[in-house]
mmCIF file of C-alpha atoms and ligand atoms in Angstrom:
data_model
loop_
_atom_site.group_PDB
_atom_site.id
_atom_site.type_symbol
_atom_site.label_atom_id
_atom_site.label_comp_id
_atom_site.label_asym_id
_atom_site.label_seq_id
_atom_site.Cartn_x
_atom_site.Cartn_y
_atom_site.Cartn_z
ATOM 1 C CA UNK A 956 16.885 35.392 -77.565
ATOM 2 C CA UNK A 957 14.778 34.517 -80.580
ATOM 3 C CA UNK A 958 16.914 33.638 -84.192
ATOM 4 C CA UNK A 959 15.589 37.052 -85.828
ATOM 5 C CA UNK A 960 16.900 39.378 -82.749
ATOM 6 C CA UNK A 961 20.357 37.325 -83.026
ATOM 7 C CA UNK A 962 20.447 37.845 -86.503
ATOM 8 C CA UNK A 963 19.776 41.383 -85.637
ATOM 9 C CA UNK A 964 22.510 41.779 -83.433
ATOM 10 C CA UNK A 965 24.734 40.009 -85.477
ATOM 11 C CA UNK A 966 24.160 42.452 -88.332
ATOM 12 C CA UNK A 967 24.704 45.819 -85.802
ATOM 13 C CA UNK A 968 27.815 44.596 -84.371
ATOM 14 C CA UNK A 969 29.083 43.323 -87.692
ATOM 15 C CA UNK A 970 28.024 46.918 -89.058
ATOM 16 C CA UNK A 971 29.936 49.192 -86.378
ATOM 17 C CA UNK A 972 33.668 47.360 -87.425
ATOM 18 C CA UNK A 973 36.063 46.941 -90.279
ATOM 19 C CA UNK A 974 37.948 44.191 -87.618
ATOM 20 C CA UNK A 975 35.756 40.708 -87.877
ATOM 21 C CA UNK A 976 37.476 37.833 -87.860
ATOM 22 C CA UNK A 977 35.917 34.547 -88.420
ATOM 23 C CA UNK A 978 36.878 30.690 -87.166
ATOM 24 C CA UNK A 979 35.135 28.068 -88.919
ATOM 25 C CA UNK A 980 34.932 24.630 -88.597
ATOM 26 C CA UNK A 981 33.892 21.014 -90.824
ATOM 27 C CA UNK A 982 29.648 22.597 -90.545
ATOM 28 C CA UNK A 983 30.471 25.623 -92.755
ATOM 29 C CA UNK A 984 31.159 23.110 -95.488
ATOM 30 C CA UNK A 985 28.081 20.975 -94.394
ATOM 31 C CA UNK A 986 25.868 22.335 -96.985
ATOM 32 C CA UNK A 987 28.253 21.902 -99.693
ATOM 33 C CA UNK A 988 27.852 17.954 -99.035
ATOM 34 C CA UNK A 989 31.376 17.465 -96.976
ATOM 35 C CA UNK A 990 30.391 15.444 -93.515
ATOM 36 C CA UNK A 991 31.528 16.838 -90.837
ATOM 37 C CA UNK A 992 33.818 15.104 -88.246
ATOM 38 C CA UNK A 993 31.916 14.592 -85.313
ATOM 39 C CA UNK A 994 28.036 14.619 -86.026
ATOM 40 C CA UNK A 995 26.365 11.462 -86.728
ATOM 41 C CA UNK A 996 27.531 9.532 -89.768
ATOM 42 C CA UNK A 997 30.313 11.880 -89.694
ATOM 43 C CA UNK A 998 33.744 11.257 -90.987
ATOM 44 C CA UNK A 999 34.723 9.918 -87.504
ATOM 45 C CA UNK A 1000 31.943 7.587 -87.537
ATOM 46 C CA UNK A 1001 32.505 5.829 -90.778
ATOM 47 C CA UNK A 1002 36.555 5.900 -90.296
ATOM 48 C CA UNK A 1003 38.954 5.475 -87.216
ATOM 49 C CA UNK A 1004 41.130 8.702 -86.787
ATOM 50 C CA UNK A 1005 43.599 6.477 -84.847
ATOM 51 C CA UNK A 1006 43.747 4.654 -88.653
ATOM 52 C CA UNK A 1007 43.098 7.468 -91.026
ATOM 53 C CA UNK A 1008 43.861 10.398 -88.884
ATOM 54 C CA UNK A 1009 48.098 10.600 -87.884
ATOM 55 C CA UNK A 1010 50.937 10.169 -89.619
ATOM 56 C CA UNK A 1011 51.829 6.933 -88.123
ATOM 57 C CA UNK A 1012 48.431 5.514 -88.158
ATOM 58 C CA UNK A 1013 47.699 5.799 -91.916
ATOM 59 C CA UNK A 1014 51.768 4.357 -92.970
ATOM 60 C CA UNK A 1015 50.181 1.398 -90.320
ATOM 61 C CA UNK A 1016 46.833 1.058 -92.072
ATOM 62 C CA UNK A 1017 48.141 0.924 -95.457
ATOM 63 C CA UNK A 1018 50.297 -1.942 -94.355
ATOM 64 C CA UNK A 1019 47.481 -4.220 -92.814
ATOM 65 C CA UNK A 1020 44.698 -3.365 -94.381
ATOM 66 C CA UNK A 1021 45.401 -1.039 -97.460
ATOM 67 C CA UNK A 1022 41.522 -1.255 -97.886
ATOM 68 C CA UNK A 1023 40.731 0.859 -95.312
ATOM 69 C CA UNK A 1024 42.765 3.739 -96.874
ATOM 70 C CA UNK A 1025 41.113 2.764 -100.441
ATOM 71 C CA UNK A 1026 37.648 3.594 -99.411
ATOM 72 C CA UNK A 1027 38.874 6.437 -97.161
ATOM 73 C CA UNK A 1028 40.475 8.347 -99.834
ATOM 74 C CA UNK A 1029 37.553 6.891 -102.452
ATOM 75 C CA UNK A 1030 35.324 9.036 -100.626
ATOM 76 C CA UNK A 1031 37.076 11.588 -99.652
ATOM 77 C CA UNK A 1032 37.777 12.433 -103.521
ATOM 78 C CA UNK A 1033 33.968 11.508 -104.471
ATOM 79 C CA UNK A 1034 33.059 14.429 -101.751
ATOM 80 C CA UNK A 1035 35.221 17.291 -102.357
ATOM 81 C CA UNK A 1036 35.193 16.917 -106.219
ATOM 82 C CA UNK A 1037 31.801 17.994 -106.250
ATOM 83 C CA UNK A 1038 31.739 20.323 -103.394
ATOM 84 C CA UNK A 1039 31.089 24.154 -104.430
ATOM 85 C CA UNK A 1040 31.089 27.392 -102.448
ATOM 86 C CA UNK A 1041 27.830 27.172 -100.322
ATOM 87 C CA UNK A 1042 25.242 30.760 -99.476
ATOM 88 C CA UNK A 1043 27.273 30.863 -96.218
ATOM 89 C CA UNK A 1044 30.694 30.606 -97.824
ATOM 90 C CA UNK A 1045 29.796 33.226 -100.549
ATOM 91 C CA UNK A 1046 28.247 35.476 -97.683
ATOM 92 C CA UNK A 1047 31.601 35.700 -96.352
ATOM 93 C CA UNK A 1048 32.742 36.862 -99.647
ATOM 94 C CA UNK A 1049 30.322 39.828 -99.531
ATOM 95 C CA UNK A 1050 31.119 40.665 -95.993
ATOM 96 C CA UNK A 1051 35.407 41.056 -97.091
ATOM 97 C CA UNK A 1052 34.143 42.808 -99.904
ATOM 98 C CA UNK A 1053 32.253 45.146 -97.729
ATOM 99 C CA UNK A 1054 35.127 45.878 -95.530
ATOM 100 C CA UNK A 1055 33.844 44.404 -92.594
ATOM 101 C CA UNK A 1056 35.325 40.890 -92.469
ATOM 102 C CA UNK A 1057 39.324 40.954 -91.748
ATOM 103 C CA UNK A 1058 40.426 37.560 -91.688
ATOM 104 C CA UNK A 1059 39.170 33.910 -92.017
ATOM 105 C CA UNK A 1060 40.359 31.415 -89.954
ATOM 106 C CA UNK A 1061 39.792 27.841 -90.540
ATOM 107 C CA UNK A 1062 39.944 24.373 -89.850
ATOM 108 C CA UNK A 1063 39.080 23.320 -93.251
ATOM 109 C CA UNK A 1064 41.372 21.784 -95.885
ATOM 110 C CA UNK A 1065 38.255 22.403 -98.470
ATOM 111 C CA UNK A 1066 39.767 25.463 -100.370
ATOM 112 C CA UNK A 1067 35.701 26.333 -100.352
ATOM 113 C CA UNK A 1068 36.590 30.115 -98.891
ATOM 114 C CA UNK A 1069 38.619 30.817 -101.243
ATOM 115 C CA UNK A 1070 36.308 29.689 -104.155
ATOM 116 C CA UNK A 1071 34.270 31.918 -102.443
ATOM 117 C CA UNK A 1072 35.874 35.406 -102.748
ATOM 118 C CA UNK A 1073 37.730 35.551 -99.786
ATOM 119 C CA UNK A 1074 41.206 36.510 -99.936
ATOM 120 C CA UNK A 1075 42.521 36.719 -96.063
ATOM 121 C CA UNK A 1076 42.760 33.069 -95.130
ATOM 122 C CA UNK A 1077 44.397 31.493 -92.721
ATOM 123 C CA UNK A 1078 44.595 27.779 -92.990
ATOM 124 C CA UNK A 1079 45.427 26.394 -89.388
ATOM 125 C CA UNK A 1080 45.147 22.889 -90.728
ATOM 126 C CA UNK A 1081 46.330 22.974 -94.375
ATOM 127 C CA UNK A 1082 44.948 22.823 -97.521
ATOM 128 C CA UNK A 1083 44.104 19.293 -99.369
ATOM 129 C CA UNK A 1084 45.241 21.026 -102.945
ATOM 130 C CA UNK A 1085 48.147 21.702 -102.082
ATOM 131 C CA UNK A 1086 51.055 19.814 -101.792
ATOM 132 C CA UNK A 1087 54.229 19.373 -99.789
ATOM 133 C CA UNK A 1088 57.500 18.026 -100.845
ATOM 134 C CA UNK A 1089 58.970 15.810 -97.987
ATOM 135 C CA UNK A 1090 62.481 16.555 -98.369
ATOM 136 C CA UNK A 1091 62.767 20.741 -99.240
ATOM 137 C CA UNK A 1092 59.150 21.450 -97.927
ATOM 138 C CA UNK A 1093 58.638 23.462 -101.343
ATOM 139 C CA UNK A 1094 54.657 23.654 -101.435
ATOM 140 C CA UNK A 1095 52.345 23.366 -105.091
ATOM 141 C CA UNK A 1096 48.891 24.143 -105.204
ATOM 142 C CA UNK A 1097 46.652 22.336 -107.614
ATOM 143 C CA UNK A 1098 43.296 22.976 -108.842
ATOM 144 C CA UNK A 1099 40.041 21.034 -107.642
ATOM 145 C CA UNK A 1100 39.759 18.907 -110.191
ATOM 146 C CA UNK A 1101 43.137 18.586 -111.325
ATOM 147 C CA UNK A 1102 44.201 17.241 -108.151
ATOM 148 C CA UNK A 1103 41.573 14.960 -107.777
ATOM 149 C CA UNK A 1104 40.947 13.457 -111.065
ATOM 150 C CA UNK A 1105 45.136 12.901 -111.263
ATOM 151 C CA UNK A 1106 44.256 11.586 -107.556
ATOM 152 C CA UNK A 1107 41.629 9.169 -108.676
ATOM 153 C CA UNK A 1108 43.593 8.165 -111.659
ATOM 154 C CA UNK A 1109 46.805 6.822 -109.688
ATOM 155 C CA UNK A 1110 44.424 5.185 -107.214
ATOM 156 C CA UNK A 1111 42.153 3.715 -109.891
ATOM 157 C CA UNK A 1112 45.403 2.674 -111.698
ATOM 158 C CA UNK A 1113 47.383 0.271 -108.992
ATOM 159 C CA UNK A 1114 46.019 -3.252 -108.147
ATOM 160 C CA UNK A 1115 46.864 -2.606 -104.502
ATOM 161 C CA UNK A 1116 47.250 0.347 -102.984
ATOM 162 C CA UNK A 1117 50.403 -0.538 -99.974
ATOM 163 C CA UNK A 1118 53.547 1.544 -98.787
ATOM 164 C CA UNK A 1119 55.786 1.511 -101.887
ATOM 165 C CA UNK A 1120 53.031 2.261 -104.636
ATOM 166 C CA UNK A 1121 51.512 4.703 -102.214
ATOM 167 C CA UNK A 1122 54.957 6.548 -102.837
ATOM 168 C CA UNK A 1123 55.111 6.190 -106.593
ATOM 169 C CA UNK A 1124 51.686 7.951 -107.130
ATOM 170 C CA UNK A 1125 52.735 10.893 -105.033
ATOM 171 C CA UNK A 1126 53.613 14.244 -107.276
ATOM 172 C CA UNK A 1127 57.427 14.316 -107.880
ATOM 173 C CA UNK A 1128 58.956 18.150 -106.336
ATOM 174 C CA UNK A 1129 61.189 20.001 -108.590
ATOM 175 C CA UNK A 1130 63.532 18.554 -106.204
ATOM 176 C CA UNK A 1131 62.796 14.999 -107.486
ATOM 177 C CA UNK A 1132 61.628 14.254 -104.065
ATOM 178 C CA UNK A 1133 57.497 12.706 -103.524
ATOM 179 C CA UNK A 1134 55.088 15.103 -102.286
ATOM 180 C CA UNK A 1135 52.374 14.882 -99.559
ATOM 181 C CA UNK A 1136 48.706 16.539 -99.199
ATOM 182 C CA UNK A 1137 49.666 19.705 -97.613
ATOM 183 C CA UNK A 1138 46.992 19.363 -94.710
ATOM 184 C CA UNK A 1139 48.034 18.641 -90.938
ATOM 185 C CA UNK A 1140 46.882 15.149 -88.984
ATOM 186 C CA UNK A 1141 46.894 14.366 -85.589
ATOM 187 C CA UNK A 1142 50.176 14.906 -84.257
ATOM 188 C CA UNK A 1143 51.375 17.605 -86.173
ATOM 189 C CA UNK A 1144 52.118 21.392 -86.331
ATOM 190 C CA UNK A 1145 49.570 23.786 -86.937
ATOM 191 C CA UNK A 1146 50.043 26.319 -89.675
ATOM 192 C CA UNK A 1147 50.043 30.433 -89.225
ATOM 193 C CA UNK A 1148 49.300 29.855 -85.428
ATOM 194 C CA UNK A 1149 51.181 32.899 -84.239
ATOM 195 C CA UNK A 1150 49.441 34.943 -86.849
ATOM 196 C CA UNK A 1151 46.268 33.580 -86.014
ATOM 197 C CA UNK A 1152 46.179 34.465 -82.331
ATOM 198 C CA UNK A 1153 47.499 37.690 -83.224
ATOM 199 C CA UNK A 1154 44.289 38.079 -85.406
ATOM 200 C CA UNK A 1155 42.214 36.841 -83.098
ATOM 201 C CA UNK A 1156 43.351 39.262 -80.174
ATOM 202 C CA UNK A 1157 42.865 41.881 -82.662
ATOM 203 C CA UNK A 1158 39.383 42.003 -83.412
ATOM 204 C CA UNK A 1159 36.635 43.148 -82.632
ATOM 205 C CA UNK A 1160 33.658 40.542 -83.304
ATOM 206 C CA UNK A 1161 35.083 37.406 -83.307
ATOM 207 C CA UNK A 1162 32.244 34.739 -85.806
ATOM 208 C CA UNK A 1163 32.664 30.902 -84.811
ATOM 209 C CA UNK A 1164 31.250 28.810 -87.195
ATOM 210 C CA UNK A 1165 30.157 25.289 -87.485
ATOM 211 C CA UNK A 1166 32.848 23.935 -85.062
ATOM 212 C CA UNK A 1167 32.487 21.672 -82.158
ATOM 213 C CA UNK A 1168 35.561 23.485 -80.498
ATOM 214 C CA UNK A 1169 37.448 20.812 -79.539
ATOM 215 C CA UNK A 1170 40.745 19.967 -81.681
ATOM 216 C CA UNK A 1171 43.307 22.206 -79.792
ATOM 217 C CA UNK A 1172 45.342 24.795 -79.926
ATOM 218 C CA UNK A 1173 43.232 25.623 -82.652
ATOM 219 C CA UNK A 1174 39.677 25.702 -80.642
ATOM 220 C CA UNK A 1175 41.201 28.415 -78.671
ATOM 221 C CA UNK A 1176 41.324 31.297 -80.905
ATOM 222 C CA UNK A 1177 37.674 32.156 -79.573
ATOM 223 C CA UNK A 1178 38.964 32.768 -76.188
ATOM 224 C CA UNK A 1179 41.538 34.506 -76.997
ATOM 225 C CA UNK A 1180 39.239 36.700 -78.811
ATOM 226 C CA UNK A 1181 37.191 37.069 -75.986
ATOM 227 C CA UNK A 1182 39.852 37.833 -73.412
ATOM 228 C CA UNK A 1183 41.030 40.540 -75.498
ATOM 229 C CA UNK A 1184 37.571 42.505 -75.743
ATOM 230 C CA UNK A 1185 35.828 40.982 -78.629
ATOM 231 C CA UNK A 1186 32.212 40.173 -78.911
ATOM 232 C CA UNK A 1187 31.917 36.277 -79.618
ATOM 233 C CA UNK A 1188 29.116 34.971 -81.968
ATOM 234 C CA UNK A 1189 28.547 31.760 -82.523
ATOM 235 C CA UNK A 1190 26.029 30.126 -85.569
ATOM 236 C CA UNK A 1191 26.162 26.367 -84.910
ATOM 237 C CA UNK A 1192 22.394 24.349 -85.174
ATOM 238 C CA UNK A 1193 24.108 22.053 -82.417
ATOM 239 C CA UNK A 1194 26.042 22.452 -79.129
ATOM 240 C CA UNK A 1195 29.551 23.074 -79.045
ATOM 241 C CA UNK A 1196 32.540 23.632 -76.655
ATOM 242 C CA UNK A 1197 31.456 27.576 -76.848
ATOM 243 C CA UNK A 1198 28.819 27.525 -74.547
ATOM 244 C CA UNK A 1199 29.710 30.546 -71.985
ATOM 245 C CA UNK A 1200 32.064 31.521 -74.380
ATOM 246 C CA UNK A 1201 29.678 33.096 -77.208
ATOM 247 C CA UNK A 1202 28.290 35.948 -76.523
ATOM 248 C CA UNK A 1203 25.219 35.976 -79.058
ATOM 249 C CA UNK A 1204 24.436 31.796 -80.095
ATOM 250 C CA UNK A 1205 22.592 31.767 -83.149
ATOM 251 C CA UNK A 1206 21.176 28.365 -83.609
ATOM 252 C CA UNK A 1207 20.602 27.380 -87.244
ATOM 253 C CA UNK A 1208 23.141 26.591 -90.345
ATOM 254 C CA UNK A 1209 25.684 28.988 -91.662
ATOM 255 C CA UNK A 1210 24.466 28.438 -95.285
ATOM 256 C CA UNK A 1211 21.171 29.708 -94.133
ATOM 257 C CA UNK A 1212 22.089 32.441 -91.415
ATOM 258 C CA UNK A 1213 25.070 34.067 -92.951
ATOM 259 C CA UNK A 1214 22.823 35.184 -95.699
ATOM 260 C CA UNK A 1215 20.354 36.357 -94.015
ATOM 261 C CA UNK A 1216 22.515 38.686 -91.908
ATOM 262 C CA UNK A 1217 24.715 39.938 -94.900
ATOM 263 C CA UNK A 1218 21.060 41.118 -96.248
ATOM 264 C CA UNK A 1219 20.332 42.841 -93.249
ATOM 265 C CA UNK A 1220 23.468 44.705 -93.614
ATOM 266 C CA UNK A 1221 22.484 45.586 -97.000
ATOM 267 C CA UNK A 1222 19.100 47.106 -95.848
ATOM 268 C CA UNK A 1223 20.330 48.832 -93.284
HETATM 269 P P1 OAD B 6 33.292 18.712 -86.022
HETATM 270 O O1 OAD B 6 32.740 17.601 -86.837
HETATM 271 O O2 OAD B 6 33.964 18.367 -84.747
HETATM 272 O O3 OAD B 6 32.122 19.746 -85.689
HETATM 273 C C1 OAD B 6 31.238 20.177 -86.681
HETATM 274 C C2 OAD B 6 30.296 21.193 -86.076
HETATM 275 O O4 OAD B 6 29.510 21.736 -87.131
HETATM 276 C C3 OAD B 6 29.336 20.644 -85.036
HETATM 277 O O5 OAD B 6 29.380 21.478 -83.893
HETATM 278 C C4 OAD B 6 27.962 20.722 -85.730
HETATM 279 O O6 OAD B 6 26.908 21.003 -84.825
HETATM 280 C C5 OAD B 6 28.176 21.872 -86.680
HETATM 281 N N1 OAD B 6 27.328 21.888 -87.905
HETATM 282 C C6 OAD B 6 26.795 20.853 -88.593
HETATM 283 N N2 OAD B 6 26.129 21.280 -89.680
HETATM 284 C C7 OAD B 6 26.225 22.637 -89.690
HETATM 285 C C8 OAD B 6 25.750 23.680 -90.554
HETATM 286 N N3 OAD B 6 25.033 23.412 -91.656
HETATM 287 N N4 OAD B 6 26.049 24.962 -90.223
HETATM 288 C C9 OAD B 6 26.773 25.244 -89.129
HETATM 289 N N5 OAD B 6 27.254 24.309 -88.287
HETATM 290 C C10 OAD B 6 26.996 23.027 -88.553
HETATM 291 O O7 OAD B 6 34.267 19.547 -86.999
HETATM 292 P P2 OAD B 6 35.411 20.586 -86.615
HETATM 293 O O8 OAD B 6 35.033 21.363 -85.400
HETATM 294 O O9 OAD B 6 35.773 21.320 -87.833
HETATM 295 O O10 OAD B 6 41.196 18.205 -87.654
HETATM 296 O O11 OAD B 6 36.595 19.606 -86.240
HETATM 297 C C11 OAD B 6 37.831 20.155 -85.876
HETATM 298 C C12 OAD B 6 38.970 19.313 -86.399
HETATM 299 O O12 OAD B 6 38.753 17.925 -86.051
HETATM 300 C C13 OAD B 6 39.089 19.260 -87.904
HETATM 301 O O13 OAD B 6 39.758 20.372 -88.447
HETATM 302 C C14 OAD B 6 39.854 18.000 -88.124
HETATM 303 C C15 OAD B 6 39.088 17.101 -87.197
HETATM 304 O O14 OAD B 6 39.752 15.984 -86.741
HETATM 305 C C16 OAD B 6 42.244 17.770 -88.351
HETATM 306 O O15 OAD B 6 42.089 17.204 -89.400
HETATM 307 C C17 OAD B 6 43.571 18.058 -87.732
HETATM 308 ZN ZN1 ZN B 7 61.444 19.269 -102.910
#
């Protein structure tokens, strides 16, 4: 099937329900100049997850070569301080607006959906604004730039960044206790997992988008959609772990595609 007749399809099945539910993954944010994980130069190319990536790993880093962490969390900050709400994020907007899409469901930490409009999202993996004290759990959300400039600051402000000044620039909790990013590494629990399968064996059209489908128990909410009667489409300009899953493939980026179906919709 040709792009246009996806897109096509995409906008008639998206048009006869009021239950889509998205999953998106590190390409929706592509556009808005965040590298994804697993593509070429991606995050996972420039940085060991084993390092960056758990729990453990980073505490390890820090102590042998606190360097590593520097210019991990350098860029990390330089990226998502100037990252805005791409056409396919603010498509999704539309689409909750017009009733059609139910819930979002993603792997990013970005905040971008929100900035978008969207008010139903689930955040399996956490949200790098938000933080998480390590003794009550109480959670605070920042905003963008508050939490990144403040970020930047501490950073910019210790000589070395090692184990014990790592814990001084951490936000205090009401409790007195440090805070951590509120986003989940290797290792660790999901978050809303129970309410995202529910979601996903709910609906109707189930949208995957911009994920390579392989970071589990996450990558399985397509499945689960499918198993339970949905129609799976899939807009991803590369190959993923949904091939024979996806039921329509549309093969292009979300910033561009997501658009161009919402404005279908609207002509309709
Ligand atoms: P990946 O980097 O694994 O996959 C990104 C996908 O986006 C690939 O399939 C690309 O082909 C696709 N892509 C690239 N540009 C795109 C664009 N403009 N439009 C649409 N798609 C595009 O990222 P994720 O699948 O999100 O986990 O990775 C899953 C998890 O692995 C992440 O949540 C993170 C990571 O380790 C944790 O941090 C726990
Ligand atoms: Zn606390």
């Amino acid at each position: 099937m040709d792009l246009s007749a996806g897109i096509e399809r995409a906008a008639e099945a998206f048009q006869r329900t009021r239950k889509l539910v998205t999953f998106s993954g590190a390409g929706m944010s592509a556009e808005s100049g965040i590298p994804t994980f697993r593509d070429p130069g991606g995050i996972w190319d420039q940085f060991d997850p084993e390092e960056v990536g758990t729990g453990p790993g980073l505490l390890d880093t820090l102590s042998r070569t606190p360097e590593k962490i520097r210019a991990f969390a350098d860029q990390t900050i330089s990226v998502f301080l100037q990252a805005r709400p791409n056409p396919g994020h603010l498509a999704l907007g539309t689409l909750e607006q017009m009733g059609i899409l139910k819930f979002i469901i993603t792997q990013n930490v970005d905040n971008l959906h929100q900035e978008a409009g969207n008010k139903k999202v689930i955040e399996i993996h956490g949200n790098l604004f938000r933080q998480r004290c390590l003794a009550c759990g109480a959670k605070k959300s920042f905003g963008r730039e508050e939490f990144l400039t403040k970020f930047k600051t501490a950073l910019g402000e210790l000589a070395r960044v090692d184990l014990s000044s790592i814990m001084e620039i951490l936000p205090k909790c009401h409790c007195g206790s440090p805070m951590r990013p509120d986003v989940v590494m290797f290792g660790e629990a999901v978050q809303g997992l129970h309410e995202s399968f529910e979601e996903a064996g709910d609906c109707e059209v189930m949208l995957v988008l911009g994920t390579s489908g392989v970071v589990y128990p996450a990558a399985a909410l397509p499945q689960r959609a499918k198993e339970a009667g949905a129609t799976v489409i899939e807009i991803n300009p590369g190959e993923s772990a949904y091939f024979g899953v996806a039921d329509i493939r549309l093969h292009g980026k979300t910033g561009e595609i997501l658009p161009r179906i919402v404005e279908k919709i609207r002509n309709a």
